[in-house]
Amino acid sequence: MNPTKPNPPHQQRQQALAPLSHRSSQVEPWDMLIIGGGITGAGIAREAARRGLAVLLIEQKDFAWGTSSRSSKMVHGGLRYIASGDYKTTLLSVRERERMLSEASGLVNEMHYVMPHYKGKFPPPWIFNTLLRVYDRLAGKRYFTYFKREAFLSLNPHIKQDKFLGASQFSDAVTDDSRLVMRVLDEAINDGAQAINYLKAESLITNEQGLVVGATLKDTSSEDNGQNYDVYAKVVVSATGAWADTLRMQASKQSEQNFHKQIRPSRGSHLVISQERLPLKQAYTFLHPVDKRAVFVFPWENRTVLGTTDLDHPPLDDSEVGITNDEVDYLLAATNDLFSDADLNREDVISTWAGVRPLISEGGDGKRVSPSKEKRDHSVWLDNNLVTVSGGKLTTFRLIALDVLEKCQEVLALDKSVIQNQTINGDHVFSDTTPTNPKFSTLPKDLQQRLQGFYGLQLDTLLELAHDEDLAYITDSNTIWAEIRFAARHEQVIHLDDLLLRRTRLGLILPHGAMTPLISTRLKQICQQELGWDEQKWQQEVARYQDLWQRYYHLPAA
């Protein structure tokens, strides 16, 4: 049984908001207010809190709601940077990939990638294999292997065989991006940071000199008009990704007509299908037959994912983002071209997701090059004491955080040598923990590794809460019921989509967004026990979730 009875939802929310009344005055401000609860904001909170700063992170929706739950799930070194001569970016990315593979095994896992080669098609094997040898040299490991035609086809008979020459295999890594955000946030919270979701920065607070000294925050956890909070901080950091121009414009005191926008929103969309329809043990990367863009087909969470597109996205608001029919056709066409016997169609699609990348545009109007050719570097700006960061890659979130702290040095009295040396607390992003709960030893080895990677410091708490029946897998997913119970109790779940689309990924990998009778009955029971939802609240959340899932995580109307 549960060791303690959970507090009612309103008390849980009050507890989450309680820190706002402690260090939010002008007399005793927070050292750092971070706006944005994706991987960049979480990484900054982690690096700032471990240096002893009083940190408050807030997110207007749910943690990882934006790009950080809708990426291609890849932790990679940026192979394409080598081709453009940017060895430094690749070197740093590869080192961070290796760091995460070492520190967060089970959350970040090695994945083999294959590039098939065809006669007369780019890239020829000798060019691509030269790049892979350099890639491995930067990593200090040998991952590259070349398979000749017969050897590869004997193991992979489903790909197109006409004019097939052979295939190059290399390695990068794959993760659950939203769980990565939660793991990094847990590390930050363990070092003293505070993190609150559904708290929107309505406006910036400035002093008489026009410098940003805080923000007015609004509780958006319910449809009622939430309470406002004036929160003061020695430095405010905007880590809002594709939404970064909004607060920068406020800080600069410029009108929308005069403000030079730096962010070019680019949409990347994905399809999820069953492993039965396209069984893969490794990822495939290849060029689309129409526009020659690189696309991927890869195994993830016992499913197969097709991705990604790269299209300019309209100006952003607070709404969800969904795939378009053209993108569905684009991804199916690419996959069917390589896997000529697959004959995939819309009926095979279990779910979809679309995210918006915050590209830093090099062109004045953001239209000089295609989105795929824009650099993936990050940028950091300082505008009247507002530090803004945007762009960059999931893989290098730690390095981005260190660059942000260095920029904050212009506002805060930080120890610059610590930032530059990048050595503190052993320089580990993720704590090395060994669970002590006896239930852990009863679990399968692969589940042990997964849970350690996903939950780190919180794993003993998860196991302590778990009923015996909670240790069972949810249908054919890799998720166990104990993860649902733990998230509901301890991870600031406000809505059903928080639970099914971000704390777990059941809404992406199970039919009908996981709302089948068998699963929803058990899910309802846990939400009633842990969140205190009555029948009316449950029905409201189900209706809200199903509408959202149908509109943004399934196929668009034909």
C-alpha positions as CSV (number, residue, x, y, z in Angstrom):
1,M,0.0,0.0,0.0
2,N,1.1,3.6,-0.3
3,P,3.2,4.8,2.6
4,T,1.4,8.2,2.7
5,K,-1.9,9.5,1.5
6,P,-1.5,12.0,-1.3
7,N,-2.7,15.6,-0.7
8,P,-5.7,16.8,-2.6
9,P,-5.0,18.5,-5.9
10,H,-5.5,22.1,-4.7
11,Q,-3.1,21.4,-1.8
12,Q,-0.5,20.0,-4.2
13,R,-0.8,23.1,-6.3
14,Q,-0.5,25.4,-3.3
15,Q,2.6,23.5,-2.3
16,A,4.1,23.9,-5.7
17,L,3.4,27.7,-5.7
18,A,4.6,28.2,-2.1
19,P,8.2,29.1,-3.0
20,L,6.9,32.2,-4.9
21,S,6.1,33.9,-1.5
22,H,9.6,33.2,-0.1
23,R,12.2,34.8,-2.3
24,S,10.1,36.9,-4.7
25,S,10.4,40.3,-3.1
26,Q,12.6,43.2,-4.3
27,V,14.4,42.9,-0.9
28,E,15.3,39.2,-1.3
29,P,15.0,38.3,-5.0
30,W,15.8,35.0,-6.6
31,D,19.3,34.8,-8.0
32,M,17.9,33.5,-11.3
33,L,14.4,33.3,-12.8
34,I,14.4,30.9,-15.8
35,I,11.4,31.1,-18.1
36,G,11.0,27.9,-20.1
37,G,10.7,24.3,-19.0
38,G,12.3,22.5,-21.9
39,I,15.7,20.8,-22.0
40,T,17.5,24.2,-22.3
41,G,15.8,25.7,-19.3
42,A,16.3,22.5,-17.3
43,G,20.0,22.4,-18.2
44,I,20.5,26.0,-17.1
45,A,18.6,25.3,-13.8
46,R,20.9,22.2,-13.2
47,E,24.1,24.2,-13.8
48,A,23.0,27.2,-11.8
49,A,21.6,25.3,-8.8
50,R,24.8,23.2,-8.5
51,R,26.7,26.4,-8.1
52,G,24.6,27.4,-5.2
53,L,22.3,29.9,-6.9
54,A,18.7,30.3,-5.8
55,V,16.9,29.3,-9.0
56,L,13.2,29.4,-9.9
57,L,12.2,27.8,-13.2
58,I,8.7,28.3,-14.6
59,E,6.9,26.9,-17.7
60,Q,3.7,28.4,-19.2
61,K,2.4,24.9,-20.2
62,D,3.8,21.6,-19.0
63,F,7.5,20.7,-18.6
64,A,8.8,19.7,-22.1
65,W,5.5,20.7,-23.7
66,G,7.2,22.5,-26.6
67,T,10.0,21.2,-28.8
68,S,11.6,19.1,-26.0
69,S,8.8,16.5,-26.1
70,R,8.5,16.6,-29.9
71,S,12.0,16.1,-31.2
72,S,13.3,13.2,-33.2
73,K,14.6,11.6,-30.0
74,M,18.1,11.5,-31.2
75,V,21.2,12.4,-29.3
76,H,23.8,12.7,-32.1
77,G,27.1,14.3,-32.9
78,G,26.0,16.2,-35.9
79,L,27.5,14.2,-38.7
80,R,26.5,16.8,-41.3
81,Y,28.7,19.4,-39.6
82,I,31.8,17.5,-40.7
83,A,30.8,17.8,-44.3
84,S,30.6,21.6,-43.9
85,G,34.0,21.7,-42.2
86,D,32.6,22.5,-38.7
87,Y,34.8,20.1,-36.8
88,K,34.5,21.9,-33.5
89,T,30.7,21.6,-33.3
90,T,30.9,17.9,-34.2
91,L,33.6,17.3,-31.6
92,L,31.7,19.0,-28.8
93,S,28.5,17.2,-29.8
94,V,30.1,13.8,-29.9
95,R,31.7,14.3,-26.5
96,E,28.4,15.2,-25.0
97,R,26.8,12.2,-26.6
98,E,29.4,9.9,-25.1
99,R,28.9,11.7,-21.7
100,M,25.2,10.9,-21.7
101,L,25.7,7.4,-22.9
102,S,28.0,6.9,-19.9
103,E,26.0,8.8,-17.3
104,A,22.4,8.1,-18.3
105,S,22.4,4.5,-19.6
106,G,18.8,3.4,-19.9
107,L,17.6,6.9,-20.8
108,V,20.2,7.6,-23.5
109,N,21.1,4.4,-25.4
110,E,23.3,3.7,-28.3
111,M,21.5,3.1,-31.6
112,H,23.0,1.8,-34.9
113,Y,22.3,3.8,-38.0
114,V,22.5,2.5,-41.6
115,M,22.9,4.5,-44.7
116,P,22.1,2.3,-47.8
117,H,24.1,3.2,-51.0
118,Y,22.7,2.9,-54.5
119,K,24.5,3.1,-57.9
120,G,24.4,6.7,-59.2
121,K,22.9,8.1,-56.0
122,F,24.5,10.5,-53.5
123,P,26.4,10.0,-51.3
124,P,28.7,7.3,-52.8
125,P,30.1,4.9,-50.2
126,W,33.7,6.3,-50.3
127,I,32.6,9.8,-49.4
128,F,30.2,8.8,-46.6
129,N,32.7,6.3,-45.2
130,T,35.4,8.9,-45.0
131,L,33.1,11.1,-43.0
132,L,32.3,8.2,-40.7
133,R,36.0,7.5,-40.0
134,V,36.5,11.1,-39.0
135,Y,33.3,10.9,-36.9
136,D,34.6,7.9,-35.0
137,R,38.0,9.5,-34.5
138,L,36.3,12.5,-32.8
139,A,34.5,10.1,-30.5
140,G,37.6,8.1,-29.8
141,K,35.7,4.9,-30.6
142,R,35.2,2.6,-33.6
143,Y,31.5,2.4,-34.6
144,F,31.8,2.4,-38.4
145,T,31.2,-0.8,-40.4
146,Y,30.6,-1.3,-44.1
147,F,28.4,-4.1,-45.3
148,K,28.7,-5.3,-48.9
149,R,25.5,-6.0,-50.9
150,E,25.1,-9.7,-50.2
151,A,26.0,-9.5,-46.5
152,F,23.6,-6.7,-45.9
153,L,20.6,-8.1,-47.9
154,S,20.8,-11.4,-46.1
155,L,20.0,-9.5,-42.8
156,N,17.8,-6.8,-44.3
157,P,15.8,-8.3,-47.2
158,H,13.0,-5.8,-47.1
159,I,14.9,-2.8,-48.6
160,K,14.9,-1.8,-52.2
161,Q,17.5,-4.0,-54.0
162,D,17.7,-2.6,-57.5
163,K,21.2,-1.0,-58.0
164,F,22.0,-1.5,-54.3
165,L,25.7,-1.4,-53.6
166,G,26.0,-1.9,-49.8
167,A,25.4,0.0,-46.6
168,S,27.4,2.0,-44.1
169,Q,26.7,1.5,-40.4
170,F,27.6,4.0,-37.6
171,S,26.3,4.8,-34.2
172,D,24.6,7.7,-32.4
173,A,22.1,7.5,-29.6
174,V,18.3,7.7,-28.9
175,T,16.4,8.9,-25.9
176,D,13.0,9.8,-24.5
177,D,13.3,13.5,-24.8
178,S,10.6,14.5,-22.2
179,R,12.0,12.1,-19.7
180,L,15.4,13.6,-20.3
181,V,14.0,17.0,-19.3
182,M,12.4,15.5,-16.1
183,R,15.6,13.7,-15.2
184,V,17.7,16.9,-15.5
185,L,15.0,18.9,-13.6
186,D,15.1,16.3,-10.8
187,E,18.9,16.8,-10.6
188,A,18.4,20.6,-10.4
189,I,15.7,20.3,-7.8
190,N,18.0,18.0,-5.7
191,D,20.5,20.8,-5.7
192,G,17.9,23.3,-4.5
193,A,16.2,24.7,-7.6
194,Q,12.4,25.2,-7.7
195,A,10.4,24.3,-10.8
196,I,6.8,25.0,-11.4
197,N,4.7,24.2,-14.5
198,Y,1.6,26.0,-15.8
199,L,3.0,29.4,-14.7
200,K,3.2,31.9,-17.5
201,A,5.4,35.0,-17.7
202,E,2.8,37.5,-18.6
203,S,5.1,40.5,-18.7
204,L,8.6,41.6,-17.6
205,I,9.2,43.9,-14.6
206,T,11.7,46.7,-15.2
207,N,13.3,49.2,-12.8
208,E,13.6,53.0,-13.3
209,Q,16.7,52.4,-15.5
210,G,14.7,50.1,-17.8
211,L,16.6,47.0,-16.7
212,V,14.7,43.7,-16.3
213,V,14.4,42.8,-12.6
214,G,11.6,40.2,-12.7
215,A,8.4,39.1,-14.3
216,T,4.7,39.0,-13.6
217,L,3.6,35.3,-13.6
218,K,0.1,34.0,-14.0
219,D,-1.1,30.6,-12.8
220,T,-2.6,28.8,-15.9
221,S,-3.3,25.4,-14.3
222,S,-7.1,25.8,-14.5
223,E,-9.5,27.6,-16.8
224,D,-10.4,30.0,-14.0
225,N,-8.6,33.3,-13.9
226,G,-5.4,32.2,-12.1
227,Q,-3.6,34.3,-9.5
228,N,-0.8,36.7,-10.6
229,Y,2.6,36.8,-8.9
230,D,5.3,39.5,-9.2
231,V,8.6,37.7,-9.0
232,Y,11.9,39.5,-8.7
233,A,15.3,38.1,-9.7
234,K,18.8,39.3,-10.0
235,V,18.9,37.9,-13.5
236,V,16.0,36.7,-15.8
237,V,16.8,34.0,-18.4
238,S,14.5,33.4,-21.3
239,A,14.8,29.8,-22.5
240,T,11.6,29.7,-24.5
241,G,13.0,28.3,-27.7
242,A,10.9,29.1,-30.7
243,W,9.0,31.7,-28.6
244,A,12.2,33.6,-27.6
245,D,11.5,36.8,-29.7
246,T,8.4,37.6,-27.7
247,L,10.2,38.4,-24.4
248,R,13.2,39.9,-26.2
249,M,11.0,42.4,-27.8
250,Q,9.5,43.4,-24.4
251,A,13.0,43.8,-22.9
252,S,14.2,45.9,-25.9
253,K,11.2,48.3,-25.6
254,Q,10.8,48.1,-29.4
255,S,7.6,47.8,-31.3
256,E,7.0,44.7,-33.4
257,Q,7.5,46.7,-36.5
258,N,11.0,47.9,-35.4
259,F,12.2,44.7,-33.7
260,H,14.5,42.4,-35.7
261,K,13.3,38.9,-35.1
262,Q,16.0,36.3,-34.9
263,I,14.0,33.1,-34.6
264,R,12.8,31.2,-37.7
265,P,10.3,28.5,-36.6
266,S,10.7,25.3,-38.4
267,R,8.3,22.4,-38.1
268,G,9.4,18.8,-37.9
269,S,6.8,16.1,-38.0
270,H,6.8,12.3,-37.4
271,L,4.6,9.2,-37.9
272,V,4.5,6.2,-35.5
273,I,3.6,2.8,-36.9
274,S,3.8,-0.7,-35.4
275,Q,6.9,-2.9,-35.5
276,E,4.8,-5.6,-37.1
277,R,4.3,-3.4,-40.2
278,L,7.9,-2.4,-40.4
279,P,10.2,-4.4,-38.1
280,L,13.5,-2.7,-37.5
281,K,16.4,-3.3,-35.2
282,Q,18.4,-0.3,-36.3
283,A,17.8,3.2,-37.7
284,Y,17.9,3.9,-41.4
285,T,19.0,7.3,-42.7
286,F,18.5,8.1,-46.4
287,L,17.7,10.8,-48.8
288,H,14.1,11.5,-49.8
289,P,13.5,10.6,-53.5
290,V,11.9,14.0,-54.2
291,D,13.8,16.7,-52.5
292,K,17.0,14.8,-51.4
293,R,16.6,15.8,-47.7
294,A,17.9,13.3,-45.1
295,V,15.0,11.4,-43.4
296,F,15.0,8.7,-40.8
297,V,13.2,5.5,-40.0
298,F,14.0,4.1,-36.6
299,P,12.9,1.9,-33.7
300,W,11.6,3.6,-30.6
301,E,9.6,2.3,-27.7
302,N,8.7,-1.0,-29.5
303,R,7.4,1.0,-32.4
304,T,8.8,2.3,-35.7
305,V,9.1,6.1,-36.2
306,L,9.2,7.9,-39.6
307,G,10.7,11.4,-39.6
308,T,11.3,14.1,-40.1
309,T,10.1,17.1,-42.2
310,D,11.7,20.5,-42.1
311,L,9.3,23.3,-43.1
312,D,8.8,26.9,-42.2
313,H,6.1,27.2,-39.6
314,P,3.7,30.2,-39.2
315,P,4.2,32.7,-36.3
316,L,3.7,30.9,-33.0
317,D,1.1,31.4,-30.4
318,D,0.2,29.1,-27.4
319,S,-1.6,26.5,-29.5
320,E,-0.5,22.9,-30.1
321,V,1.3,22.0,-33.4
322,G,0.2,19.2,-35.7
323,I,1.2,17.4,-38.8
324,T,-0.3,18.3,-42.2
325,N,-1.5,15.9,-44.9
326,D,1.3,16.8,-47.2
327,E,3.8,15.8,-44.5
328,V,2.0,12.5,-44.0
329,D,2.3,11.8,-47.7
330,Y,5.9,12.9,-47.8
331,L,7.0,10.6,-45.0
332,L,5.1,7.6,-46.3
333,A,6.5,8.1,-49.8
334,A,10.1,8.2,-48.5
335,T,9.7,5.1,-46.5
336,N,7.8,3.1,-49.2
337,D,10.5,4.1,-51.7
338,L,13.3,2.4,-49.5
339,F,11.2,-0.4,-48.1
340,S,9.6,-1.3,-51.4
341,D,7.5,-4.2,-50.0
342,A,6.2,-2.3,-47.0
343,D,3.3,-0.6,-48.8
344,L,2.6,1.6,-45.8
345,N,-0.5,3.8,-45.8
346,R,-2.5,6.1,-43.5
347,E,-4.3,3.2,-41.9
348,D,-0.9,2.0,-40.5
349,V,-0.4,5.2,-38.5
350,I,-0.8,4.8,-34.7
351,S,0.0,8.4,-33.9
352,T,1.8,11.5,-35.1
353,W,3.7,14.4,-33.5
354,A,5.0,17.7,-34.7
355,G,7.4,20.1,-33.0
356,V,8.8,23.5,-33.9
357,R,12.6,24.0,-34.0
358,P,13.9,27.4,-33.0
359,L,16.4,28.0,-35.9
360,I,18.5,31.1,-35.7
361,S,18.0,32.7,-39.1
362,E,21.0,33.9,-41.0
363,G,18.9,35.8,-43.6
364,G,17.3,39.1,-42.8
365,D,13.9,37.8,-43.7
366,G,14.7,34.2,-42.8
367,K,14.1,33.0,-46.4
368,R,17.6,33.0,-48.0
369,V,18.1,29.3,-47.5
370,S,15.8,26.4,-46.8
371,P,15.2,25.5,-43.2
372,S,17.3,22.4,-43.6
373,K,20.3,24.5,-44.5
374,E,20.1,26.9,-41.5
375,K,22.7,26.2,-38.9
376,R,21.7,24.4,-35.7
377,D,24.0,26.5,-33.5
378,H,22.6,28.3,-30.4
379,S,22.8,32.0,-29.7
380,V,22.7,34.0,-26.4
381,W,21.7,37.6,-26.2
382,L,21.7,40.2,-23.4
383,D,19.0,42.9,-23.6
384,N,18.6,45.2,-20.6
385,N,19.5,42.4,-18.1
386,L,17.3,39.8,-19.9
387,V,19.5,36.9,-21.0
388,T,17.9,35.0,-23.9
389,V,19.1,31.7,-25.4
390,S,17.6,29.9,-28.4
391,G,18.6,27.4,-31.0
392,G,21.1,24.6,-30.5
393,K,20.7,20.8,-30.2
394,L,19.3,18.5,-27.6
395,T,22.7,16.8,-27.4
396,T,24.5,19.9,-26.3
397,F,22.1,21.2,-23.7
398,R,24.8,21.2,-21.0
399,L,27.2,23.3,-23.1
400,I,24.4,25.7,-23.9
401,A,23.7,26.1,-20.2
402,L,27.4,26.9,-19.5
403,D,27.3,29.6,-22.3
404,V,24.2,31.1,-20.7
405,L,25.9,31.2,-17.2
406,E,28.9,32.9,-18.8
407,K,26.6,35.6,-20.2
408,C,24.9,35.9,-16.8
409,Q,28.3,36.8,-15.5
410,E,27.7,40.3,-16.9
411,V,24.8,40.6,-14.5
412,L,25.6,38.2,-11.6
413,A,28.8,37.9,-9.6
414,L,29.5,34.4,-10.6
415,D,32.9,32.6,-10.4
416,K,33.9,32.8,-14.0
417,S,36.7,30.3,-13.5
418,V,34.3,27.7,-12.5
419,I,32.2,28.3,-15.6
420,Q,35.1,28.2,-17.9
421,N,36.7,25.1,-16.4
422,Q,33.4,23.4,-16.4
423,T,34.5,21.2,-13.5
424,I,32.2,21.2,-10.5
425,N,30.8,18.2,-8.5
426,G,32.8,15.9,-10.6
427,D,31.4,17.5,-13.7
428,H,28.6,14.9,-13.9
429,V,25.2,16.0,-15.2
430,F,23.5,12.9,-13.8
431,S,23.9,11.5,-10.3
432,D,25.2,7.9,-10.0
433,T,22.7,6.2,-7.8
434,T,22.0,2.6,-6.8
435,P,18.4,1.8,-5.7
436,T,18.1,0.3,-2.3
437,N,14.4,-0.8,-2.5
438,P,14.3,-4.6,-2.5
439,K,11.7,-4.5,-5.3
440,F,14.4,-3.4,-7.7
441,S,16.2,-6.8,-7.7
442,T,13.0,-8.6,-8.7
443,L,12.7,-6.7,-12.0
444,P,14.1,-7.8,-15.3
445,K,17.6,-6.5,-16.1
446,D,16.5,-4.3,-19.0
447,L,13.7,-2.8,-17.0
448,Q,16.2,-2.1,-14.1
449,Q,18.4,-0.2,-16.5
450,R,15.5,1.7,-18.1
451,L,14.1,2.8,-14.7
452,Q,17.5,3.9,-13.4
453,G,18.1,6.0,-16.5
454,F,14.6,7.5,-16.4
455,Y,14.2,8.3,-12.7
456,G,17.7,8.4,-11.2
457,L,17.4,9.9,-7.7
458,Q,13.7,9.3,-7.7
459,L,13.7,5.6,-8.4
460,D,13.5,4.4,-4.7
461,T,10.5,6.7,-4.3
462,L,8.8,5.2,-7.4
463,L,9.4,1.7,-6.1
464,E,8.2,2.6,-2.6
465,L,4.8,3.8,-4.0
466,A,4.3,0.9,-6.3
467,H,1.7,-1.8,-5.6
468,D,2.7,-5.3,-6.6
469,E,0.5,-5.1,-9.7
470,D,2.1,-1.7,-10.6
471,L,5.3,-3.5,-11.6
472,A,3.6,-5.1,-14.7
473,Y,4.1,-3.7,-18.2
474,I,1.2,-1.7,-19.8
475,T,0.3,-4.0,-22.7
476,D,3.3,-4.3,-25.1
477,S,4.9,-1.0,-24.1
478,N,8.1,-0.6,-22.1
479,T,6.2,1.4,-19.4
480,I,5.0,-0.1,-16.1
481,W,2.0,1.1,-14.1
482,A,4.3,2.3,-11.3
483,E,5.5,5.1,-13.6
484,I,1.9,6.3,-14.0
485,R,1.4,6.3,-10.2
486,F,4.7,8.0,-9.5
487,A,4.2,10.7,-12.1
488,A,0.6,11.4,-10.8
489,R,1.9,11.7,-7.2
490,H,5.2,13.6,-7.6
491,E,5.6,15.2,-11.1
492,Q,3.1,18.1,-11.1
493,V,0.6,16.4,-13.4
494,I,-2.2,18.9,-14.0
495,H,-3.9,17.3,-17.1
496,L,-4.3,13.9,-18.6
497,D,-2.1,14.8,-21.6
498,D,0.8,15.6,-19.1
499,L,0.6,12.0,-18.0
500,L,0.1,10.2,-21.4
501,L,2.1,12.4,-23.7
502,R,5.1,13.6,-21.6
503,R,5.6,11.8,-18.3
504,T,5.0,8.6,-20.2
505,R,4.6,8.2,-24.0
506,L,1.6,5.9,-24.0
507,G,-0.5,8.3,-26.0
508,L,2.0,8.1,-28.8
509,I,2.6,4.4,-29.0
510,L,-0.8,2.8,-28.1
511,P,-3.9,2.8,-30.3
512,H,-6.4,5.6,-29.7
513,G,-4.0,7.5,-27.6
514,A,-4.0,4.7,-25.0
515,M,-7.7,5.4,-24.2
516,T,-8.9,1.8,-24.8
517,P,-11.3,0.4,-22.2
518,L,-8.8,-1.9,-20.5
519,I,-6.2,0.8,-20.0
520,S,-8.5,3.7,-19.2
521,T,-10.2,1.8,-16.4
522,R,-6.9,1.2,-14.6
523,L,-5.7,4.7,-15.5
524,K,-8.9,6.2,-14.0
525,Q,-8.4,4.3,-10.8
526,I,-4.8,5.6,-10.4
527,C,-5.8,9.2,-11.2
528,Q,-8.6,9.0,-8.6
529,Q,-6.2,7.6,-6.0
530,E,-3.3,9.9,-6.6
531,L,-4.8,13.1,-8.0
532,G,-8.1,13.0,-6.3
533,W,-10.1,13.3,-9.5
534,D,-13.8,12.6,-9.1
535,E,-16.0,11.2,-11.9
536,Q,-16.8,14.7,-13.3
537,K,-13.1,15.7,-13.3
538,W,-12.1,12.4,-15.0
539,Q,-14.7,12.8,-17.7
540,Q,-13.6,16.4,-18.3
541,E,-10.0,15.4,-18.7
542,V,-10.8,12.5,-21.0
543,A,-12.9,14.7,-23.3
544,R,-10.1,17.4,-23.3
545,Y,-7.4,14.8,-24.0
546,Q,-9.2,12.9,-26.7
547,D,-10.0,16.2,-28.5
548,L,-6.4,17.3,-28.3
549,W,-5.0,13.9,-29.4
550,Q,-7.4,13.6,-32.3
551,R,-6.5,17.1,-33.6
552,Y,-2.7,17.2,-33.0
553,Y,-1.4,13.6,-32.4
554,H,-3.3,11.6,-35.0
555,L,-3.8,12.0,-38.7
556,P,-5.3,15.3,-39.9
557,A,-8.6,15.2,-41.7
558,A,-8.2,14.1,-45.3
